PDB file of C-alpha atoms and ligand atoms in Angstrom:
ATOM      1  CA  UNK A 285     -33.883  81.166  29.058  1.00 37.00           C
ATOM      2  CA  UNK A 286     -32.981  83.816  27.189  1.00 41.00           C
ATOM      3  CA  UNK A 287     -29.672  83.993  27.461  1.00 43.00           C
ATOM      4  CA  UNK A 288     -28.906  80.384  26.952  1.00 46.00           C
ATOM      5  CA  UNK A 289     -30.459  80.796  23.760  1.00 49.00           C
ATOM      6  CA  UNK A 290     -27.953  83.521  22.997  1.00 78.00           C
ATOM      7  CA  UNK A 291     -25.569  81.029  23.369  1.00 85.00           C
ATOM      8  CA  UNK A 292     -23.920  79.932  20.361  1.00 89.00           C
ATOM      9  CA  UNK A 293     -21.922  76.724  19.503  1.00 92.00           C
ATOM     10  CA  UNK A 294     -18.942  76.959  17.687  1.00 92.00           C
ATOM     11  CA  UNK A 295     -16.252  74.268  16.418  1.00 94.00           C
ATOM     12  CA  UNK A 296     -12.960  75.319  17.353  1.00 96.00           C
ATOM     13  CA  UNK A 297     -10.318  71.940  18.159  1.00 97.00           C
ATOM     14  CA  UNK A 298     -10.174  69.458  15.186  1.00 97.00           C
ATOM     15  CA  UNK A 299     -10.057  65.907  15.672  1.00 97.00           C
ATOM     16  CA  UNK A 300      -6.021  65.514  15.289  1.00 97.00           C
ATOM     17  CA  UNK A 301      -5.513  68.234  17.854  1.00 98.00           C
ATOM     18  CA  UNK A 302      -7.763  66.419  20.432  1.00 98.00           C
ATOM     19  CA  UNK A 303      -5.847  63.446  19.979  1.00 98.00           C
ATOM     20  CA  UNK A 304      -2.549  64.560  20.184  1.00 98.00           C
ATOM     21  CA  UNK A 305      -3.646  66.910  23.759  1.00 98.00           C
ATOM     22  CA  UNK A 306      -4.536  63.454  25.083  1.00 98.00           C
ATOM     23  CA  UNK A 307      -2.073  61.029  23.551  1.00 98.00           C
ATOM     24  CA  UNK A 308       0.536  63.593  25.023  1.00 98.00           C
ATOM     25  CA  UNK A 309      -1.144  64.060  28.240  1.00 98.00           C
ATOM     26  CA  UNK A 310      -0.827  60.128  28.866  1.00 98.00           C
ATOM     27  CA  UNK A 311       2.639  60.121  27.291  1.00 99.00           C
ATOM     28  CA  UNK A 312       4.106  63.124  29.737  1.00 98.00           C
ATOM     29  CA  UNK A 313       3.104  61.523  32.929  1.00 98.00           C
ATOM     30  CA  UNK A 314       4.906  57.860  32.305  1.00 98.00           C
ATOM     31  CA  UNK A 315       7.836  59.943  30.968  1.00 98.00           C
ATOM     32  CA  UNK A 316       7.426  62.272  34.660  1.00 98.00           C
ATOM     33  CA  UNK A 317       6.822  59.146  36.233  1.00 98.00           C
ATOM     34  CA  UNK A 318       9.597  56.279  35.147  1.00 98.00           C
ATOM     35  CA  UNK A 319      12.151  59.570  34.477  1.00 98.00           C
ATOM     36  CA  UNK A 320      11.286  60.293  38.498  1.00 98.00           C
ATOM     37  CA  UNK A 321      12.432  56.794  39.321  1.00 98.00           C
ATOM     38  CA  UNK A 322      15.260  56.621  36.890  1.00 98.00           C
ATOM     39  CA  UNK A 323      16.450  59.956  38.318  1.00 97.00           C
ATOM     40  CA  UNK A 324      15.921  58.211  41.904  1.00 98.00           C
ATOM     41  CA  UNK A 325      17.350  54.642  41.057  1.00 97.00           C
ATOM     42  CA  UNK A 326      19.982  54.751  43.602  1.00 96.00           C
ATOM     43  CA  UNK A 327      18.444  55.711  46.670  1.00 98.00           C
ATOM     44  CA  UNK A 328      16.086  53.672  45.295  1.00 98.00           C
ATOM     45  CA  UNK A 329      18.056  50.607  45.824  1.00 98.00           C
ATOM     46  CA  UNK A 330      17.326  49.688  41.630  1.00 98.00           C
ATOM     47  CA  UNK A 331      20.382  47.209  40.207  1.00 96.00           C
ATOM     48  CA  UNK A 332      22.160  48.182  37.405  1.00 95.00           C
ATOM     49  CA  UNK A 333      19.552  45.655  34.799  1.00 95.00           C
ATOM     50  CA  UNK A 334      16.661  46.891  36.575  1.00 97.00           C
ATOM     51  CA  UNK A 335      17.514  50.708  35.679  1.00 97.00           C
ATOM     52  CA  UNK A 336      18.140  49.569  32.202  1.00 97.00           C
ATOM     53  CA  UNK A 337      15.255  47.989  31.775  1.00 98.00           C
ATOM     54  CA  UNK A 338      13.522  51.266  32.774  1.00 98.00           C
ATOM     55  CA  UNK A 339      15.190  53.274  30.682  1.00 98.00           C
ATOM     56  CA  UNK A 340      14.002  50.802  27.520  1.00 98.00           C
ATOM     57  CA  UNK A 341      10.421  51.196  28.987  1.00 98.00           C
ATOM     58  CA  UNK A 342      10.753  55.457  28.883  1.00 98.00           C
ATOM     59  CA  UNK A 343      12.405  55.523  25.604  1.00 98.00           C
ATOM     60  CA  UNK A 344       9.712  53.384  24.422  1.00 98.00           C
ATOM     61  CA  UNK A 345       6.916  55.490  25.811  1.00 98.00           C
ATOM     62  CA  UNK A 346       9.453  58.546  24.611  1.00 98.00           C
ATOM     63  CA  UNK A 347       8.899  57.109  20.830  1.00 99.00           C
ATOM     64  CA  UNK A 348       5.261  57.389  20.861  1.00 99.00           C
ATOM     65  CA  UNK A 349       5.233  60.572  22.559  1.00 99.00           C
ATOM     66  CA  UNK A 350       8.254  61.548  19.981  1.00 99.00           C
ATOM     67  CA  UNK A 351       6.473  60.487  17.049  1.00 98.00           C
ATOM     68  CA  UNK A 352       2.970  62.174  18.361  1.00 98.00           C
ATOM     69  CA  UNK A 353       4.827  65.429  19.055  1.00 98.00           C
ATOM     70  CA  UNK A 354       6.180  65.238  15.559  1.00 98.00           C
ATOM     71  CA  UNK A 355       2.600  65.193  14.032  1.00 98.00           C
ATOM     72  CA  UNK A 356       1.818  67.815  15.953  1.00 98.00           C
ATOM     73  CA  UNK A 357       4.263  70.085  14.797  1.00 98.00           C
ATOM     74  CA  UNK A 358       3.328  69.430  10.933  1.00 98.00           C
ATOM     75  CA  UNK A 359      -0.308  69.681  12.081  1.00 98.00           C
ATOM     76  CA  UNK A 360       0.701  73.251  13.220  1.00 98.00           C
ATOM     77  CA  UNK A 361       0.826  73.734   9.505  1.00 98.00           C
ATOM     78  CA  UNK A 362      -1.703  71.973   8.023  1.00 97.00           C
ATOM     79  CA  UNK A 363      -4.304  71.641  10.220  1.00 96.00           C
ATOM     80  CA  UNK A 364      -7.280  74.071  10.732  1.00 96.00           C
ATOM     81  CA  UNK A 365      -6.760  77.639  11.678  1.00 96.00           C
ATOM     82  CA  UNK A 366      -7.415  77.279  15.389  1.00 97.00           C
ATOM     83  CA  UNK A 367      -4.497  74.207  15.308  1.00 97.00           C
ATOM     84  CA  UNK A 368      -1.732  76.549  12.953  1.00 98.00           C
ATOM     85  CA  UNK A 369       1.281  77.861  14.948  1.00 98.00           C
ATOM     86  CA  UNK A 370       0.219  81.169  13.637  1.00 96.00           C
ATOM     87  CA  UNK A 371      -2.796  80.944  15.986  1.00 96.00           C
ATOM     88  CA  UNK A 372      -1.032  79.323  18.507  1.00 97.00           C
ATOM     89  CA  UNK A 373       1.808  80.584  19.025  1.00 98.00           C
ATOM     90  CA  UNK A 374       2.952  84.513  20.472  1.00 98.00           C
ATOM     91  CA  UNK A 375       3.563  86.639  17.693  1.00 96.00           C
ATOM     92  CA  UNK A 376       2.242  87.655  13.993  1.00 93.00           C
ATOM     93  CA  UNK A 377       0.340  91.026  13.067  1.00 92.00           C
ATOM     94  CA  UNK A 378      -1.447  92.697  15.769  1.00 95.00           C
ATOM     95  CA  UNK A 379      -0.309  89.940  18.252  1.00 97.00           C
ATOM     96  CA  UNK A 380       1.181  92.460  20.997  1.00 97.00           C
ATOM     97  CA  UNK A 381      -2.103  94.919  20.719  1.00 97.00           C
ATOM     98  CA  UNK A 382      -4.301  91.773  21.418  1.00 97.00           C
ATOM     99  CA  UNK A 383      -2.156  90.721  24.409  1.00 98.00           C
ATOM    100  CA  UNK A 384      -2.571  94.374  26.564  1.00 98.00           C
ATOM    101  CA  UNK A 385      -6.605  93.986  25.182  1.00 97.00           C
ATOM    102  CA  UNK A 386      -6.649  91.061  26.900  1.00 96.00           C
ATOM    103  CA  UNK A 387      -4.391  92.189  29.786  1.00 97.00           C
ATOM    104  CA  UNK A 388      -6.274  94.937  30.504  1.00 97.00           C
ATOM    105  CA  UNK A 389      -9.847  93.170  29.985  1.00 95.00           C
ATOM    106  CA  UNK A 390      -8.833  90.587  32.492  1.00 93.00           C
ATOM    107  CA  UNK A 391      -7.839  93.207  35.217  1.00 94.00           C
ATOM    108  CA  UNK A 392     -11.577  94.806  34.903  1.00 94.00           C
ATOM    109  CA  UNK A 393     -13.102  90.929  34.963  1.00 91.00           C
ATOM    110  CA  UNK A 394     -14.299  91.331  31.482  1.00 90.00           C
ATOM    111  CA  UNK A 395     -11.175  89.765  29.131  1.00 92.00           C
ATOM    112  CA  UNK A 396     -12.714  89.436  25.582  1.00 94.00           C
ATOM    113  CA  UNK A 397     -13.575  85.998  24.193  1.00 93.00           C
ATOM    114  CA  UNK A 398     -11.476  84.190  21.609  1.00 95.00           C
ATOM    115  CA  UNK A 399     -12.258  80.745  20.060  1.00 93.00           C
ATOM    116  CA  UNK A 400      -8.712  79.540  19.904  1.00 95.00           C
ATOM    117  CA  UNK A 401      -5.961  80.175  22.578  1.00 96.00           C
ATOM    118  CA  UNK A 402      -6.384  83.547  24.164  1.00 96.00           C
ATOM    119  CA  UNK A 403      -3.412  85.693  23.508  1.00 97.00           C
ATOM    120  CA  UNK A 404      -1.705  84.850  26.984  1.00 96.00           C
ATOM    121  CA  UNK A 405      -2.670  80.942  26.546  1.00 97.00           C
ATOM    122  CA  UNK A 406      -0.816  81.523  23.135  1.00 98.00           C
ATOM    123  CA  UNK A 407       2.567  82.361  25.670  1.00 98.00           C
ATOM    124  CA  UNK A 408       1.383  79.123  27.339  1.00 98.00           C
ATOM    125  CA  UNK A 409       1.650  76.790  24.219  1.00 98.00           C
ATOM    126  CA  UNK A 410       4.836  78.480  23.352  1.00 98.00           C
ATOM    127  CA  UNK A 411       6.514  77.701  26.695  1.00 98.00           C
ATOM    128  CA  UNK A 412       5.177  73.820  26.728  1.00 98.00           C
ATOM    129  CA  UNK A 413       6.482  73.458  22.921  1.00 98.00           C
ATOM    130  CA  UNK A 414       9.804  74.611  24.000  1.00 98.00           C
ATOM    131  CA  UNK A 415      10.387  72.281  27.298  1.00 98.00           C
ATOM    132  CA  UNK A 416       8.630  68.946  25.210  1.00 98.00           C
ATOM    133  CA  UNK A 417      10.437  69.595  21.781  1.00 98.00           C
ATOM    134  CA  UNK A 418      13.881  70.070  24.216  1.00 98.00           C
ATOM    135  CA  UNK A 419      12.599  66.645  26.022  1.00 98.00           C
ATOM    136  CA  UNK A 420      12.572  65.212  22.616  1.00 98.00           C
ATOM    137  CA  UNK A 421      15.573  66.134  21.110  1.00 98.00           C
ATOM    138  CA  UNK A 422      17.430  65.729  24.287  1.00 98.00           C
ATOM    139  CA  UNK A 423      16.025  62.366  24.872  1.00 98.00           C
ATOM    140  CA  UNK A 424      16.346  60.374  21.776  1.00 98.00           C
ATOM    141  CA  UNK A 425      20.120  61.638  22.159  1.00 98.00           C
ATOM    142  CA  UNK A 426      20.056  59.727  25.483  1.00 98.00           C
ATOM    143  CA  UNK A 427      18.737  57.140  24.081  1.00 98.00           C
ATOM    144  CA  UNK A 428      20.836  56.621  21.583  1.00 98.00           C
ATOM    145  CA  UNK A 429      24.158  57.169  23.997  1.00 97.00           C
ATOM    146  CA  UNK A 430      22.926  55.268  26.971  1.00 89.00           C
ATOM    147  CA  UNK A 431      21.090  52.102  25.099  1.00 98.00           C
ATOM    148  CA  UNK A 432      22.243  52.580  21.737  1.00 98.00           C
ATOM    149  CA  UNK A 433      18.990  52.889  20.440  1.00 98.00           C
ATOM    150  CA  UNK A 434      17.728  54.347  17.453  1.00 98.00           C
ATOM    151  CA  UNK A 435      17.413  57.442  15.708  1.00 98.00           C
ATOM    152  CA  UNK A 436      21.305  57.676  16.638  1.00 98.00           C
ATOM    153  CA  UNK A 437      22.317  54.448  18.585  1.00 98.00           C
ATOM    154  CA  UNK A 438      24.369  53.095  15.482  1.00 98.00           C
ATOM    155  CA  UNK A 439      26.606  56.246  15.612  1.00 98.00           C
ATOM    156  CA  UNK A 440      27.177  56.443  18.982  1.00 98.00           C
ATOM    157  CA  UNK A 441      28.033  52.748  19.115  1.00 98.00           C
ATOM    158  CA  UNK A 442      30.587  53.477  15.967  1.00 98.00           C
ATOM    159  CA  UNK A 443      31.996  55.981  18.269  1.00 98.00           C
ATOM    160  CA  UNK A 444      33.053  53.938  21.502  1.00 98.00           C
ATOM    161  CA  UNK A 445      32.717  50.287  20.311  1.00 98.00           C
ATOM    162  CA  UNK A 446      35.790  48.187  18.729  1.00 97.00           C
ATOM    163  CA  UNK A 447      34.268  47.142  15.396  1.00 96.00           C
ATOM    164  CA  UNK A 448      31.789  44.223  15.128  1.00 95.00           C
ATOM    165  CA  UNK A 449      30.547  44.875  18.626  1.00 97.00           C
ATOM    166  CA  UNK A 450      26.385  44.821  19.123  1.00 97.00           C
ATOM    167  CA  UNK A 451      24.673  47.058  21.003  1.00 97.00           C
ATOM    168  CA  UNK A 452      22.995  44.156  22.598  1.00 96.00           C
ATOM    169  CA  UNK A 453      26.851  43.057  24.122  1.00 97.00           C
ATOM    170  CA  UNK A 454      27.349  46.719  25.777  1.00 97.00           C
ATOM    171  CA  UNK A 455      24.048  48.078  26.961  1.00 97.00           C
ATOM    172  CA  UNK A 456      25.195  49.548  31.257  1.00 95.00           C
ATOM    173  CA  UNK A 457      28.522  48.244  30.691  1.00 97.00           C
ATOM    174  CA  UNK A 458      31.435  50.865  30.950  1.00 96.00           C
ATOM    175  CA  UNK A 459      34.661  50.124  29.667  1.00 97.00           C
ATOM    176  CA  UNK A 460      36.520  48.671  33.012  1.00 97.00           C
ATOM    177  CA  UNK A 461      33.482  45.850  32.321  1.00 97.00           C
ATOM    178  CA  UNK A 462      34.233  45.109  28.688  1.00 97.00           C
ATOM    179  CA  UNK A 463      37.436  44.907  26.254  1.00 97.00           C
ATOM    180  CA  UNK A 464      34.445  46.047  23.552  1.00 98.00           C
ATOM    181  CA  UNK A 465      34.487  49.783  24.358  1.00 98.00           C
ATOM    182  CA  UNK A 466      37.302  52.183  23.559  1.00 98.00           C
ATOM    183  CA  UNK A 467      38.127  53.949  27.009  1.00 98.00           C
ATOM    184  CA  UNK A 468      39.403  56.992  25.205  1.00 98.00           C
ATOM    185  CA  UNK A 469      36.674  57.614  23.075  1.00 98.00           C
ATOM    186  CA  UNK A 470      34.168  56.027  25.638  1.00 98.00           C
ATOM    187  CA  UNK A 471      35.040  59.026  27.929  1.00 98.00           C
ATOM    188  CA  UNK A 472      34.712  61.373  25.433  1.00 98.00           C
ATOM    189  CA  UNK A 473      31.273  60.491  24.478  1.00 98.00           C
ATOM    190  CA  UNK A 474      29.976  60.769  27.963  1.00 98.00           C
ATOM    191  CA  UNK A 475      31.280  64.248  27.908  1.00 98.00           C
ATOM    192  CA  UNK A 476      29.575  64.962  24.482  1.00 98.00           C
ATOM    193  CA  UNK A 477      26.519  63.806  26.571  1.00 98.00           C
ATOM    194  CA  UNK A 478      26.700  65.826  29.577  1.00 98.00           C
ATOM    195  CA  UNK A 479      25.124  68.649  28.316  1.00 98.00           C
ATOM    196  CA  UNK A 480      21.936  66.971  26.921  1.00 98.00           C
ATOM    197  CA  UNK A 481      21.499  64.876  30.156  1.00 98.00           C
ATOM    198  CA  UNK A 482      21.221  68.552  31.967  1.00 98.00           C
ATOM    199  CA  UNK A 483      19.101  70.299  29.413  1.00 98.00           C
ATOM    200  CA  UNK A 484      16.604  67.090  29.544  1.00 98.00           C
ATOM    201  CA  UNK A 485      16.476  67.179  33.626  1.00 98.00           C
ATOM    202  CA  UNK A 486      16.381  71.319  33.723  1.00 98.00           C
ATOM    203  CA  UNK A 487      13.418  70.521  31.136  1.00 98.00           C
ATOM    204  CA  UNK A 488      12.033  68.229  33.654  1.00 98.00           C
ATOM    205  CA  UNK A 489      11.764  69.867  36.482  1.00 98.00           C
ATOM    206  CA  UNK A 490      10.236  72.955  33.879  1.00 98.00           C
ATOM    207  CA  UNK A 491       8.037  71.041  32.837  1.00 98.00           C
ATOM    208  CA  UNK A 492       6.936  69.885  36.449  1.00 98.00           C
ATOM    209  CA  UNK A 493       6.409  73.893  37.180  1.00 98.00           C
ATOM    210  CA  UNK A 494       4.734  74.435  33.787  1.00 98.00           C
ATOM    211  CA  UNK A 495       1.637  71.943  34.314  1.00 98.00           C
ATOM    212  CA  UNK A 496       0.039  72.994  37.110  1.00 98.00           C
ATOM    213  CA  UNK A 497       0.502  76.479  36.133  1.00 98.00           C
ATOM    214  CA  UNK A 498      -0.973  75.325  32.745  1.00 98.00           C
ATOM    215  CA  UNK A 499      -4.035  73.323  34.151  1.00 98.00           C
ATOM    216  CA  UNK A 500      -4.541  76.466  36.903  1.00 97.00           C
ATOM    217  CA  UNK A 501      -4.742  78.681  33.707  1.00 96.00           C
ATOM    218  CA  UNK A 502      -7.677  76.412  32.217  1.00 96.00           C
ATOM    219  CA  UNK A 503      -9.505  76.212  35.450  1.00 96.00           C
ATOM    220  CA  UNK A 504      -9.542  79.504  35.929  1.00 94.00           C
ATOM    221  CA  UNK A 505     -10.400  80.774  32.736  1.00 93.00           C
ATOM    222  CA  UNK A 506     -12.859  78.016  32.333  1.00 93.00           C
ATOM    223  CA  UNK A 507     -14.572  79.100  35.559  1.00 93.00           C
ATOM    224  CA  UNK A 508     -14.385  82.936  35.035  1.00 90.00           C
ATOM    225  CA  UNK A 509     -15.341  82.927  31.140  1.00 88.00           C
ATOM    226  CA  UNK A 510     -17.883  79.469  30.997  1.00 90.00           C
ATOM    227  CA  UNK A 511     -16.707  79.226  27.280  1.00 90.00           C
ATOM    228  CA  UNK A 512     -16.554  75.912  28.011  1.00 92.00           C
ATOM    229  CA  UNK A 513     -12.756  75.468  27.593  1.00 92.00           C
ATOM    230  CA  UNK A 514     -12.016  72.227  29.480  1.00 95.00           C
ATOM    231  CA  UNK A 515     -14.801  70.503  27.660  1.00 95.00           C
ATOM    232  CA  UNK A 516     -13.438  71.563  24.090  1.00 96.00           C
ATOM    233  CA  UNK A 517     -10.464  69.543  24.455  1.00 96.00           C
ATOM    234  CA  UNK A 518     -13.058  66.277  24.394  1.00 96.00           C
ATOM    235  CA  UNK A 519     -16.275  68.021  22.334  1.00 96.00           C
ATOM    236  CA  UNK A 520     -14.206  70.277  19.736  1.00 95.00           C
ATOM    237  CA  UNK A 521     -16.263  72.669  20.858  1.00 95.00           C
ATOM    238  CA  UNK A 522     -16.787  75.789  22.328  1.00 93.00           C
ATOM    239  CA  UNK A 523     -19.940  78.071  23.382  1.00 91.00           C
ATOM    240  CA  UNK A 524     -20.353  81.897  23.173  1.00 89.00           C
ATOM    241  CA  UNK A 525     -22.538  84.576  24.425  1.00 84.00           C
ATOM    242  CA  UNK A 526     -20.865  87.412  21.977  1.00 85.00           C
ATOM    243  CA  UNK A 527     -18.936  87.211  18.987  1.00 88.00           C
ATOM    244  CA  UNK A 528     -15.085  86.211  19.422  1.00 87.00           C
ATOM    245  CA  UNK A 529     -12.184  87.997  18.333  1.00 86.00           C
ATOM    246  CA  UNK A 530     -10.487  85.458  16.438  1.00 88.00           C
TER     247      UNK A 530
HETATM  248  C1  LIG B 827       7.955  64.817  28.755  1.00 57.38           C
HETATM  249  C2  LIG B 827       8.998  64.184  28.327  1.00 57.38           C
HETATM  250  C3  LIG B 827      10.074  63.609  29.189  1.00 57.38           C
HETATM  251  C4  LIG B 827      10.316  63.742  30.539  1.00 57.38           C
HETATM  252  C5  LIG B 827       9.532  64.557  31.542  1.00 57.38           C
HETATM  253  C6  LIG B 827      11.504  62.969  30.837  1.00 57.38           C
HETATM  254  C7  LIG B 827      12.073  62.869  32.084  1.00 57.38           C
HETATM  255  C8  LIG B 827      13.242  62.185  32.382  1.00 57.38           C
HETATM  256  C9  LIG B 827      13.907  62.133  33.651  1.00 57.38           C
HETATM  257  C10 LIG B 827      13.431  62.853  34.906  1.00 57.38           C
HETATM  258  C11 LIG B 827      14.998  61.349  33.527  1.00 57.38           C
HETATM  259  C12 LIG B 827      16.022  61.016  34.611  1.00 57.38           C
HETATM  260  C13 LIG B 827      17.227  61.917  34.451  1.00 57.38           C
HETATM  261  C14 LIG B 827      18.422  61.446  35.246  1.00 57.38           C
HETATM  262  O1  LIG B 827      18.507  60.277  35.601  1.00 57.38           O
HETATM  263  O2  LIG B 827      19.295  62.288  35.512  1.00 57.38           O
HETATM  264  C15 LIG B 827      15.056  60.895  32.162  1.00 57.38           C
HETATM  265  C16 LIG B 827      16.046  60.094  31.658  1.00 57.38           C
HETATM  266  C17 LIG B 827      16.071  59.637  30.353  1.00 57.38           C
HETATM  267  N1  LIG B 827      15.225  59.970  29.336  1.00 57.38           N
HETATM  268 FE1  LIG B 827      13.593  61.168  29.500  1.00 57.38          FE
HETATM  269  N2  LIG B 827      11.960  62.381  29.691  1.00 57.38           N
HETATM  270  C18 LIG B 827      11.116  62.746  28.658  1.00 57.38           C
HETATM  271  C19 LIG B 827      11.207  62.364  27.341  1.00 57.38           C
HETATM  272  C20 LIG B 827      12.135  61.479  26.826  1.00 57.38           C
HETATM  273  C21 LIG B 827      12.179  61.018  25.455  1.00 57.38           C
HETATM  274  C22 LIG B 827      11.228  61.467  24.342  1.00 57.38           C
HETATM  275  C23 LIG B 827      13.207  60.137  25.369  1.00 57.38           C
HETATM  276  C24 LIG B 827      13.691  59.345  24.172  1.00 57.38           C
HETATM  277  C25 LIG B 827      12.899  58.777  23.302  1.00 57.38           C
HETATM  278  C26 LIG B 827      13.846  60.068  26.675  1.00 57.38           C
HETATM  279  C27 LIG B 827      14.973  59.332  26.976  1.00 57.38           C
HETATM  280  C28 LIG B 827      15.599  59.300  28.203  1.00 57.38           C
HETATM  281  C29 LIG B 827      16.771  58.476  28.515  1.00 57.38           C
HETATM  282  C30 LIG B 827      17.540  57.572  27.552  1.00 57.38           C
HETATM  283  C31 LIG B 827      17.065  58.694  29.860  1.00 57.38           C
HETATM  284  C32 LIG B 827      18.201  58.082  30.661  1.00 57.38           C
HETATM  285  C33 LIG B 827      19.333  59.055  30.802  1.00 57.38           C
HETATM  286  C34 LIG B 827      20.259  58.595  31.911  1.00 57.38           C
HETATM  287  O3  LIG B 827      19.974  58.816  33.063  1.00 57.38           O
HETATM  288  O4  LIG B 827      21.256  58.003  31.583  1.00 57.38           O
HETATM  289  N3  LIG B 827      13.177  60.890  27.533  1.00 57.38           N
HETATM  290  N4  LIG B 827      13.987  61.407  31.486  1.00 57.38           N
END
């Protein structure tokens, strides 16, 4: 009894940064999931519309999970100071003294407490940023090469269309299919694309490594520490026996 009234209650994960953990948690497995069967659409027996059509449906999911990514990152700067990339992130005054703290307090089963991200949760964050903002930027290339869809559809359809052709008349046609596309410059698109279509798969299959390691980190933590960290993410909030570092 005593101890639990030791326990205090703090607010640590606003509102916006709930949202976008579980806006982006939703978003990340349809993107795993239709990208998995887009990636297996031939021994999957899919026709040519049918792997169009799936590609629409990811890029659309891609949008909101673009667009909620995006808010994140400005949140990173706004927000409050558990939610700023300086709290985040690796790095910043004192950073590298508080990661070998924390090191060493984990390896004698005592790591010290920290509202926020933990300085190796902050190595976390940094590694997930990287493989969803190179998802992004990789994907909305694809999109706009593969379906001519926006942000850069129009300019990629400039590029390998005769003029006046729509978007809507080329979509999984090559050129053999269609006196509409330039052959020449067709070709030469897909190998400006080759490079973004490997970077987005190499950032799948990171990010399918990076997950469970992520969710293993919370569990354990969660279950050695009882700050309740897993909980936060709904609550905002966080409890503590002893002050926290940050
Ligand atoms: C967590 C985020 C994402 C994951 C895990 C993911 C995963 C995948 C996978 C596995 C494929 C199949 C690759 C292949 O066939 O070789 C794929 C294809 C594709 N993705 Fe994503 N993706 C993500 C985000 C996005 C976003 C944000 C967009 C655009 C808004 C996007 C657009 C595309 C397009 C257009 C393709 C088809 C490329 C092609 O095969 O021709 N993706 N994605």
């Amino acid at each position: 009894m005593r101890q639990s009234s030791a326990l205090r209650s703090h607010p640590v994960w606003d509102a916006t940064t709930r949202w976008f953990h579980w806006i982006n948690v939703l978003c990340v497995l349809g993107l795993l999931g239709v990208g998995l069967v887009i990636f297996n659409a031939g021994t999957l027996g899919i026709s040519g519309e049918g792997k169009v059509a799936l590609k629409t449906l990811h890029v659309w999911i891609g949008y909101v999970f673009a667009i909620n990514l995006l808010w994140r990152i400005v949140w990173g700067f706004v927000g409050n100071r558990y939610a700023r990339w300086s709290a985040a992130l690796p790095g910043g005054r004192g950073y590298g003294q508080a990661l070998v703290g924390y090191l060493r307090g984990l390896r004698a089963g005592k790591p010290p407490p920290y509202r926020g991200h933990n300085p190796l949760g902050r190595l976390m964050v940094a590694l997930l940023l990287l493989l969803l903002v190179n998802q992004c930027v990789t994907g909305l290339v694809l999109a706009g090469t593969d379906l001519y869809l926006p942000p850069f559809g129009h300019l990629f359809l400039d590029w390998v269309a005769v003029p006046g052709a729509s978007a809507e008349q080329l979509v999984g046609l090559k050129p053999a299919q269609t006196p509409l596309l330039d052959a020449d410059a067709y070709a030469a698109m897909r190998t400006f694309r080759k490079p973004f279509i490997e970077l987005h798969e190499l950032g799948f299959w990171g990010l399918v490594l990076a997950i469970p390691l992520h969710i293993a980190a919370v569990v354990i933590t969660e279950l050695r520490e009882r700050n309740g960290l897993i909980s936060a993410m709904f609550s905002g909030r966080k409890v503590f026996s002893e002050e926290p570092r940050d």
